[in-house]
XYZ file of C-alpha atoms in Angstrom:
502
model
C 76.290 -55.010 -173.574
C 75.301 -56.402 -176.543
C 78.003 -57.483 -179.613
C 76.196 -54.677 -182.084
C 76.352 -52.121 -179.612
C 79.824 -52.846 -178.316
C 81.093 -52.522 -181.930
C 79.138 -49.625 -182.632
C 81.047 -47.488 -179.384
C 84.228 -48.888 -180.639
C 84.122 -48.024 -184.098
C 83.327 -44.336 -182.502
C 86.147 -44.670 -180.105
C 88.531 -45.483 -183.068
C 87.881 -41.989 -184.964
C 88.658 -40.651 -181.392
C 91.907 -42.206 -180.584
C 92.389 -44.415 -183.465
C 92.420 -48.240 -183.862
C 95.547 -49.380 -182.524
C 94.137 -47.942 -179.101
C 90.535 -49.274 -178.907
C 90.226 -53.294 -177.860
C 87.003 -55.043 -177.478
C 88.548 -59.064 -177.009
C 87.538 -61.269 -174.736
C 91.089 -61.649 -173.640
C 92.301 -57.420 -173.463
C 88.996 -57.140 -171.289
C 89.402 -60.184 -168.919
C 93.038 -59.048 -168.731
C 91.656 -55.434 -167.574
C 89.174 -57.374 -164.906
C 91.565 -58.469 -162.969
C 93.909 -55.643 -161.283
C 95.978 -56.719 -157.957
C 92.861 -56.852 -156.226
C 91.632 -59.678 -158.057
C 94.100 -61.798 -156.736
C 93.363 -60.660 -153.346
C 91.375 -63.297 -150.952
C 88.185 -60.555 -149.724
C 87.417 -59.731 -153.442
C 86.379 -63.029 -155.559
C 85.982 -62.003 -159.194
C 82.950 -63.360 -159.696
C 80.871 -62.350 -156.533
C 81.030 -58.570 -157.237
C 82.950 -57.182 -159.897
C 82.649 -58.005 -163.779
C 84.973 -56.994 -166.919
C 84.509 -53.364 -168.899
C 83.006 -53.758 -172.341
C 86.148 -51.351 -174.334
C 89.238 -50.631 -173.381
C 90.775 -47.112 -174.817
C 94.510 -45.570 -174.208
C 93.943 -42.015 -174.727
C 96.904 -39.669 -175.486
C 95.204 -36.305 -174.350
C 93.406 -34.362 -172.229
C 91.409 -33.252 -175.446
C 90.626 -36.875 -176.155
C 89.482 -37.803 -172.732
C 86.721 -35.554 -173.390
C 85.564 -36.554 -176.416
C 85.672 -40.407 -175.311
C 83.856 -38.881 -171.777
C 81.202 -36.802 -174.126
C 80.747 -39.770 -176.304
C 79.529 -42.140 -173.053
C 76.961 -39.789 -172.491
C 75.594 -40.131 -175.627
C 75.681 -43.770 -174.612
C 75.290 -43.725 -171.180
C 77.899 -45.800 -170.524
C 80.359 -46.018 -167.454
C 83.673 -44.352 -167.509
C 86.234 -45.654 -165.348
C 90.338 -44.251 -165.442
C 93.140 -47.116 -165.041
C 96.630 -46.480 -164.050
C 99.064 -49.287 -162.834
C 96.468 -51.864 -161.454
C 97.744 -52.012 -158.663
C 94.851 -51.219 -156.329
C 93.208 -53.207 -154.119
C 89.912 -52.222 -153.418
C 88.312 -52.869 -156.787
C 88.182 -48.670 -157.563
C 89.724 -49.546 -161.155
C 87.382 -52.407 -161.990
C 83.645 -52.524 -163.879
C 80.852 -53.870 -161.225
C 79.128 -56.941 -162.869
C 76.294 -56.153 -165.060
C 77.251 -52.726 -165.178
C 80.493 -52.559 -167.415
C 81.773 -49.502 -169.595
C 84.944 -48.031 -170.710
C 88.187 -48.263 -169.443
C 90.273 -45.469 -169.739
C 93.726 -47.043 -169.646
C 96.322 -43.900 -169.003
C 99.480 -45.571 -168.993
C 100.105 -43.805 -172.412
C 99.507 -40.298 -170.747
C 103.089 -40.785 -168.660
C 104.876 -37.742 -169.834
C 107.260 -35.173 -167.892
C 105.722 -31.898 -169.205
C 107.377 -28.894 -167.407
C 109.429 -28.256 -164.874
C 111.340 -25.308 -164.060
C 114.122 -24.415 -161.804
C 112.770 -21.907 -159.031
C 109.023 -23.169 -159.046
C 109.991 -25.966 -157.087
C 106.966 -28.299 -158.802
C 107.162 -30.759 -161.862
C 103.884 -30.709 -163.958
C 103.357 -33.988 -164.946
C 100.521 -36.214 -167.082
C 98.798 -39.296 -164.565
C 99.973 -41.887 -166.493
C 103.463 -41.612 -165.416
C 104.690 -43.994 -163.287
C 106.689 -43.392 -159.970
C 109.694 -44.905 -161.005
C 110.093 -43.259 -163.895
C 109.499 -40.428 -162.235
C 111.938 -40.709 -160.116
C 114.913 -41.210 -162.756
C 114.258 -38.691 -164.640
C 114.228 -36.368 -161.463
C 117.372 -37.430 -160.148
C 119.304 -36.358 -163.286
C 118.429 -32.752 -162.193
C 119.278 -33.685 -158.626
C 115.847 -33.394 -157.165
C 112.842 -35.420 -156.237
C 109.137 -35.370 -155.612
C 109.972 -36.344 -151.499
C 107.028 -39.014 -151.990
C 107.976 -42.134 -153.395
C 105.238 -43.351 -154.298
C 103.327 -46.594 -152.439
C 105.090 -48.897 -150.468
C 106.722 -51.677 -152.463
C 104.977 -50.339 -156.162
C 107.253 -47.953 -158.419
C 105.459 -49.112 -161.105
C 102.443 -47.707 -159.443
C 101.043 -44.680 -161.538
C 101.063 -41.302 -159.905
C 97.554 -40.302 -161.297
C 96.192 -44.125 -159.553
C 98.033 -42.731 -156.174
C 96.602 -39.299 -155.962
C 93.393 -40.495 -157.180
C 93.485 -43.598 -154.623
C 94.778 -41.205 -151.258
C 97.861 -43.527 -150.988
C 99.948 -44.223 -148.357
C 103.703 -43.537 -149.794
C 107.173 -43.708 -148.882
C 109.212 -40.482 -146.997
C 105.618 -39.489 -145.761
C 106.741 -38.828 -142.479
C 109.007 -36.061 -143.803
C 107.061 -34.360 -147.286
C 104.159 -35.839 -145.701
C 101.246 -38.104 -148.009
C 101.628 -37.609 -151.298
C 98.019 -35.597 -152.187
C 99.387 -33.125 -149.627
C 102.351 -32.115 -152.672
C 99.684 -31.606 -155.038
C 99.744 -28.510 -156.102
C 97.254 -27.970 -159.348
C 95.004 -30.288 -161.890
C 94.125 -30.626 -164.870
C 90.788 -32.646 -164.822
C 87.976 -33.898 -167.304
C 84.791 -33.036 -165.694
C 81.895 -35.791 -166.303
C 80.308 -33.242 -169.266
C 83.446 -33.361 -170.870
C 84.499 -29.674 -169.574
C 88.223 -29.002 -169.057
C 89.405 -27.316 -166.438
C 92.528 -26.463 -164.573
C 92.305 -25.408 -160.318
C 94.856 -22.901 -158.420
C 96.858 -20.641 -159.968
C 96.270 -22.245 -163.024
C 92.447 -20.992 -163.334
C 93.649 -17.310 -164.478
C 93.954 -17.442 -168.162
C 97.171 -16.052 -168.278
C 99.260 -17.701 -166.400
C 100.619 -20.476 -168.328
C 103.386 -21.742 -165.845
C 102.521 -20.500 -162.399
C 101.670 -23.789 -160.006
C 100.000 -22.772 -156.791
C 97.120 -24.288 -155.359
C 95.127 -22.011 -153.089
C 94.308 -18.986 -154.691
C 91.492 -17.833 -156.699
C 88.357 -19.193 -154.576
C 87.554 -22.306 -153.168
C 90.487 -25.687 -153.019
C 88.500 -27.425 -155.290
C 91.710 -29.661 -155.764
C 91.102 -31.500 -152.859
C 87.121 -32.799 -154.664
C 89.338 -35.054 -157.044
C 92.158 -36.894 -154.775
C 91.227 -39.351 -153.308
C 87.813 -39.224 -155.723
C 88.756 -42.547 -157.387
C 87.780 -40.641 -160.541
C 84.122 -40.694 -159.084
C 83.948 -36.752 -160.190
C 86.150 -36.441 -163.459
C 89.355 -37.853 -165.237
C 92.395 -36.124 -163.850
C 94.833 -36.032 -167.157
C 97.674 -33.520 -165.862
C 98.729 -32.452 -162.451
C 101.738 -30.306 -160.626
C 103.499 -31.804 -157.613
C 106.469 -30.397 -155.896
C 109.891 -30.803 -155.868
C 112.676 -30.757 -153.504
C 116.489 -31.156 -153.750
C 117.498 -34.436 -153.040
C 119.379 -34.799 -149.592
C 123.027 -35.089 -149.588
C 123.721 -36.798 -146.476
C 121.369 -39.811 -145.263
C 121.430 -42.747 -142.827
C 120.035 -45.701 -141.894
C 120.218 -46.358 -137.788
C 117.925 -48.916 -135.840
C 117.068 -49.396 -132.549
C 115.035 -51.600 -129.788
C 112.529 -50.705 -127.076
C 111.559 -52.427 -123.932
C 107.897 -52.396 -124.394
C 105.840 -50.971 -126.862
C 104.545 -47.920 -125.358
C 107.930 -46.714 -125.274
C 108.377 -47.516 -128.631
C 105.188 -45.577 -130.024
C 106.592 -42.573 -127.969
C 109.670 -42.178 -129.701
C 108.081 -42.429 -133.411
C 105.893 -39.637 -132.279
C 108.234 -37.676 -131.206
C 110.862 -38.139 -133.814
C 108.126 -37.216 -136.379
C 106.679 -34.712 -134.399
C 110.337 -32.855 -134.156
C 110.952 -33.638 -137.927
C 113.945 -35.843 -137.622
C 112.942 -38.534 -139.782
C 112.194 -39.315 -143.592
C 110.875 -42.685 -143.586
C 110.513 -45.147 -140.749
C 109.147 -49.069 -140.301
C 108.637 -50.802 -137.002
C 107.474 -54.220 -135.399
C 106.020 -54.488 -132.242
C 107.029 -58.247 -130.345
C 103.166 -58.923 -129.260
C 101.753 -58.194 -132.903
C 104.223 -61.243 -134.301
C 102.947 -64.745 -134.957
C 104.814 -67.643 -132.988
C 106.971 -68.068 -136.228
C 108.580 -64.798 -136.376
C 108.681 -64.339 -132.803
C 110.935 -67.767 -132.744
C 113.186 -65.975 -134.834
C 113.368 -62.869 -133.329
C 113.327 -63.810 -129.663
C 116.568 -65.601 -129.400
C 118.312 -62.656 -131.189
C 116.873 -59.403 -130.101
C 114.545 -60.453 -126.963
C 111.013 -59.437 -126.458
C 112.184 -56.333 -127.561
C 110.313 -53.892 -130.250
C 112.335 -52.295 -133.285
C 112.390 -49.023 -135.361
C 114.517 -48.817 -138.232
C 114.487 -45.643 -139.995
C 116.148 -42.703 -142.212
C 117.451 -39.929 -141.360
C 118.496 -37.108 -144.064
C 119.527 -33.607 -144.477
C 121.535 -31.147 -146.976
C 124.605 -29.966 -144.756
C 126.563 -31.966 -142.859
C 126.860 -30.449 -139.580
C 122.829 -30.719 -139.589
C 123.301 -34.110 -140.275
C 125.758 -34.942 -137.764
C 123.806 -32.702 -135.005
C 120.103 -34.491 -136.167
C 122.105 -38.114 -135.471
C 123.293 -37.050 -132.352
C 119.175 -35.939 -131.542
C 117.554 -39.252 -133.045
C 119.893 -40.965 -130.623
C 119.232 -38.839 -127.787
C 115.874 -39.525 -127.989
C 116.226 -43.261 -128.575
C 117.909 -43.267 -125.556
C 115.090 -40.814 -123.601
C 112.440 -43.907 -124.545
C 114.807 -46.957 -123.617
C 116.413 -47.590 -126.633
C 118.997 -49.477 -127.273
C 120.951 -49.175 -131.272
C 121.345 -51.937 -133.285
C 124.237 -52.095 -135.821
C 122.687 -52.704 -138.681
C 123.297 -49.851 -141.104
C 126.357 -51.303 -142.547
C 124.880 -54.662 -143.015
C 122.166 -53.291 -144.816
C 124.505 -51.106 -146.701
C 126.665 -54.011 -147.731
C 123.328 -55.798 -148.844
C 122.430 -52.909 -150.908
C 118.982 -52.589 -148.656
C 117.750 -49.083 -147.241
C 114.336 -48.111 -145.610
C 113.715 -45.778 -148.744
C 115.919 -46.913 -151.884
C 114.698 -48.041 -155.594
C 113.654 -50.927 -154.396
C 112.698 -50.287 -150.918
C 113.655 -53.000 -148.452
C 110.273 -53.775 -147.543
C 108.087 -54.060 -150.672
C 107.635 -55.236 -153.910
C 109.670 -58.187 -154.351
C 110.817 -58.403 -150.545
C 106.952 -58.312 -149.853
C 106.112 -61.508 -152.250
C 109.203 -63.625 -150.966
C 107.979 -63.672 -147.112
C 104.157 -63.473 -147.359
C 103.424 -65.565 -151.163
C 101.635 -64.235 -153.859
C 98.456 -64.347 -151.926
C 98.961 -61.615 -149.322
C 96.223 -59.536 -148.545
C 95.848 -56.356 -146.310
C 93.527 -54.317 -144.832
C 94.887 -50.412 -145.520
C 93.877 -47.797 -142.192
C 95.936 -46.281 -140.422
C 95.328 -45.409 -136.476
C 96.924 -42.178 -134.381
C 100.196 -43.578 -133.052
C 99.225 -42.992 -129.127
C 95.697 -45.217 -129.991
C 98.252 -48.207 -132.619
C 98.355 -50.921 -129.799
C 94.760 -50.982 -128.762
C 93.961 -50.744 -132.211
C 96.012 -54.267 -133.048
C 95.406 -55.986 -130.047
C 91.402 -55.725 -131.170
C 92.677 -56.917 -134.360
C 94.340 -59.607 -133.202
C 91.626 -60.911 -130.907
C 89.572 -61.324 -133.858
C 91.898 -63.145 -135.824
C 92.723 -65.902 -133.233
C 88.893 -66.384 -133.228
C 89.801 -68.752 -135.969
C 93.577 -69.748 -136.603
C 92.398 -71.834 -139.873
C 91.333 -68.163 -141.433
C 95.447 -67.642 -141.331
C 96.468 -70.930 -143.090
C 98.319 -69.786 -146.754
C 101.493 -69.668 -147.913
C 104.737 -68.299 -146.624
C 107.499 -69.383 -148.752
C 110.874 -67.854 -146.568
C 109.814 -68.310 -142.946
C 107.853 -71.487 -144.147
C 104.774 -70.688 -141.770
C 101.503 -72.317 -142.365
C 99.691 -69.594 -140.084
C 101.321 -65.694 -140.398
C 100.087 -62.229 -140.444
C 102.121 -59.325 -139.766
C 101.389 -55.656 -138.428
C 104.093 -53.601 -139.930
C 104.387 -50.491 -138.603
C 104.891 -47.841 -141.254
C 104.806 -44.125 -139.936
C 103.327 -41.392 -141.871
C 102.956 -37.439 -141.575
C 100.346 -35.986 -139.020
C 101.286 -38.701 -135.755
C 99.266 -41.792 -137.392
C 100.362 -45.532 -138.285
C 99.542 -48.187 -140.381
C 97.386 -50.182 -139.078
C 96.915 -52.771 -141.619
C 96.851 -56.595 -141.301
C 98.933 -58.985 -143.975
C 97.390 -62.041 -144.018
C 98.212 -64.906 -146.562
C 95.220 -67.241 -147.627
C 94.791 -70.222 -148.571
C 92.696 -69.904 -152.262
C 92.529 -73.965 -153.355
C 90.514 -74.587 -149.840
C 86.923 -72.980 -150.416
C 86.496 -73.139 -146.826
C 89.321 -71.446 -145.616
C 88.950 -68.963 -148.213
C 85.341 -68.070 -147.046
C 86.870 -68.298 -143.906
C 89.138 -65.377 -144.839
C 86.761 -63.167 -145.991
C 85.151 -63.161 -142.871
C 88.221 -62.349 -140.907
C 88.539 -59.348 -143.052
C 84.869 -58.183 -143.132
C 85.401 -58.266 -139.376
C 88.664 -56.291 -139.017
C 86.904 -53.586 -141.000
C 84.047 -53.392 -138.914
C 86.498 -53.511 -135.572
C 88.641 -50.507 -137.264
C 85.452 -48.656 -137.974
C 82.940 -49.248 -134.782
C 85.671 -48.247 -132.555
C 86.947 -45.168 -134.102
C 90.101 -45.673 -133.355
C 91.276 -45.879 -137.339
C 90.392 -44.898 -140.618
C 90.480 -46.878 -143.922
C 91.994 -44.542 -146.643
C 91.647 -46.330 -149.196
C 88.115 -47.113 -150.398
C 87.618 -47.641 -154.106
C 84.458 -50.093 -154.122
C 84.972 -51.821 -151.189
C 82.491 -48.791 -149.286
C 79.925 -50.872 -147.496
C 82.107 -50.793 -144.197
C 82.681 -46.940 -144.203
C 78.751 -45.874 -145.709
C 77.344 -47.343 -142.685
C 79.718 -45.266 -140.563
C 79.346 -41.961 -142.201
C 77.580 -39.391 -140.354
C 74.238 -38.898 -142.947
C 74.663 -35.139 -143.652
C 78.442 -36.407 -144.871
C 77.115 -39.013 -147.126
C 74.067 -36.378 -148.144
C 76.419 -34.201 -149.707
C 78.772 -36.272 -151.652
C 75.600 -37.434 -152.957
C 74.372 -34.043 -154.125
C 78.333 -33.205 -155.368
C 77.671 -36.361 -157.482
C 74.529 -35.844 -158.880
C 75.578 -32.006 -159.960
C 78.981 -32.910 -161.401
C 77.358 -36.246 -163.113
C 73.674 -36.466 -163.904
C 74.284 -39.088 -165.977
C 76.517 -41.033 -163.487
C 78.912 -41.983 -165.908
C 82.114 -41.630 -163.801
C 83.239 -45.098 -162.208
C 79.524 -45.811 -160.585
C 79.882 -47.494 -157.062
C 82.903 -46.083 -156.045
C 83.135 -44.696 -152.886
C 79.554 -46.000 -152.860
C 78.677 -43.140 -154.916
C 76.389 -43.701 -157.845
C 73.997 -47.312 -156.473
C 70.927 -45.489 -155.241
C 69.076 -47.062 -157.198
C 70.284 -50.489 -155.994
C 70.220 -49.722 -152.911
């Protein structure tokens, strides 16, 4: 975009939202370029993806859609921004193509919630930690915590992204709480779904009634069919009695059957494995002479009387011990280290995450059906040690110069994270091209065998698009076209919006 035109749109912008909120710098747009997929090794900055032309904050549903009108007018690209911390490129301008950013971090309040409805109505700015605290002064929570390792993670960039998210495996994945929207359509129309349609009810939140669940069009929509600016999730009391227990399995197969089953019979709120033939030689050196070839489950279990409780230990052990397992004491050390599977700061993310793997891990989000997880990394792992080199980054604690890792996370519905961590090298051009093959490669193995599914797309669509039976892609097409003739809402993700590139 040219300088006159740029100032033009932002001078238009500023009546809208005022002039505090409108920047047009070199420096607030660069900044705005690079989310935490930028720093990630399969999307280089300057192959694909470019930086938006303004950045607005907008404080209201009201003036999302006269910043969404006004694009039309200028036919320029509209993409919504929470926390930046996606990975797949969903919240970043392709190059050449620009637009707006909508930045909603500004749109993060708590605006109802009411004892007996069981939901908190909410705008998508908010982020899950705060979230979370202001909950737990009425002694409930949203059951979802939010993606693994990111409470500063906005909740409107979660639902809008499909994300994974902690305590899935009990309130199951976090677009599943969602109850009603609020959403900016790409004409600048606003409209509420559910319960929330019928013009008189003004605090009602339900989401399948009155016609079709058009709810489900705009999660995991990447904002690729209108601006989500409030939504309703629910609520539950938070558990009064909850425990950490671990355990190890003689093989993995045996180890796969109890997380099914545990999940299956609804014992379990959040739960993280490691199978012994998915570790690299580093980590299996450290594990080996402590546990054996062994394969471990740590999880939490949690419930609201204590009799339950007691009676639910006594049946997660049972059926530890029905699979081969063997408990390890670690509850109290983890206790005494002020860890936990599912805490505030979650013992295996965020900070916990950058310490072992360096600030250039990488992963490769899918998840696979639990029975199907071990073929699905042993393909995975024949590709990798195609070419060791692709591997070489760093690992500050364990001190590796070759690591990935195949955590196993469970989630509602009997599937598994299936995702690869891989460090990379980025001052070695050839190991970094190197990389990017590896991971072009792993996609294509999760996706030709059909054994897992990428949920998270943003951008990064050329894998699935190919996959996609043609009657699919045919009608997310036509949805597009209808809701967006002007296709102004975040063009090229989900590989929505490129036909003419293409």
């Amino acid at each position: 975009m040219d300088e006159g035109k740029r100032a033009t749109v932002a001078k238009e912008l500023e009546r809208v939202v005022g002039g505090k909120y409108v920047r047009a710098d070199d420096v607030t747009r660069w900044t705005y370029a690079i989310e935490d997929f930028g720093s990630t090794f399969f999307h280089p900055l300057s192959d694909k993806y470019g930086t938006p032309d303004i950045v607005v904050k907008p404080h209201s549903a009201q003036q999302v859609s006269d910043i969404v009108k006004l694009a039309n007018v200028h036919k320029m690209p509209i993409i919504a921004r929470g926390g930046g911390s996606d990975m797949t490129g969903a919240a970043t301008p392709l190059k050449g193509v620009g637009g707006i950013i909508l930045d909603m971090t500004d749109m993060n309040q708590v605006i109802d919630y009411q004892e007996g409805l069981n939901a908190v109505r909410v705008q998508p700015g908010i982020r899950w930690g705060e979230l979370h605290h202001e909950l737990a002064k009425k002694g409930i929570t949203t059951g979802v915590r939010g993606p693994h390792g990111f409470l500063g993670g906005t909740l409107g960039g979660g639902i809008s992204g499909n994300c994974f998210s902690i305590n899935s495996p009990k309130y199951g994945w976090v677009n599943e709480n969602v109850l009603n929207l609020q959403v900016v359509l790409p004409n600048g129309d606003i409209i509420e779904t559910g319960s929330l349609a019928n013009t008189k009810v003004k605090d009602w939140y339900y989401r399948y009634c009155h016609g079709p669940d058009v709810v489900g069009i705009f999660l995991g929509g990447a904002g690729a069919f209108g601006v989500i600016t409030e939504f309703t999730i629910k609520t539950y009391p938070i558990p009064e009695f909850s425990e950490n227990l671990a355990y190890s399995f003689p093989d993995v197969d045996s180890q796969l059957g109890f997380m099914f089953k545990l999940e299956w019979y609804g014992y379990v709120t959040e739960l993280w494995g490691i199978a012994y033939f998915a570790l690299p030689d580093s980590l299996k050196k450290i594990i080996g002479p402590l546990l054996g070839e062994r394969d471990i489950v740590a999880l939490t279990t949690e419930a609201y009387d204590q009799d339950i409780f007691r009676a639910q230990k006594k049946a997660v052990d049972r059926m530890a011990r029905e699979f081969g397992g063997t408990p390890l004491p670690v509850g109290g050390l983890m206790k005494a280290l002020g860890l936990s599977v599912t805490d505030t700061t979650e013992w295996e993310g965020g900070a916990t995450f950058g310490k072992v793997m360096g600030p250039n891990g990488s992963d490769t989000c899918s998840i696979a059906p639990l029975p199907r997880w071990a073929k699905v990394v042993e393909g995975v792992l024949e590709i990798m040690l195609r070419d060791p080199d692709a591997l070489s980054g760093s690992v500050p604690m364990i001190g590796a110069d070759r690591f990935f890792i195949f955590p196993q996370i469970l989630a509602s519905g009997g599937v598994c994270q299936s995702v690869a961590m891989l460090p990379v090298d980025f001052s070695d051009p050839e190991k970094l091209k190197k990389a990017q093959k590896l991971y072009s490669d792993i996609v294509d193995f999760y996706l030709d065998t059909g054994l897992a599914a990428i949920y998270r797309i943003g951008k990064e669509s050329q894998y699935l698009m190919k996959r996609l039976k043609p009657e699919y892609i045919s009608f997310m097409k036509t949805l597009k076209k209808a809701l967006d003739p002007n296709n102004i809402m975040n063009p090229g993700v989900l590989g929505l919006g490129l036909e003419e590139e293409q």
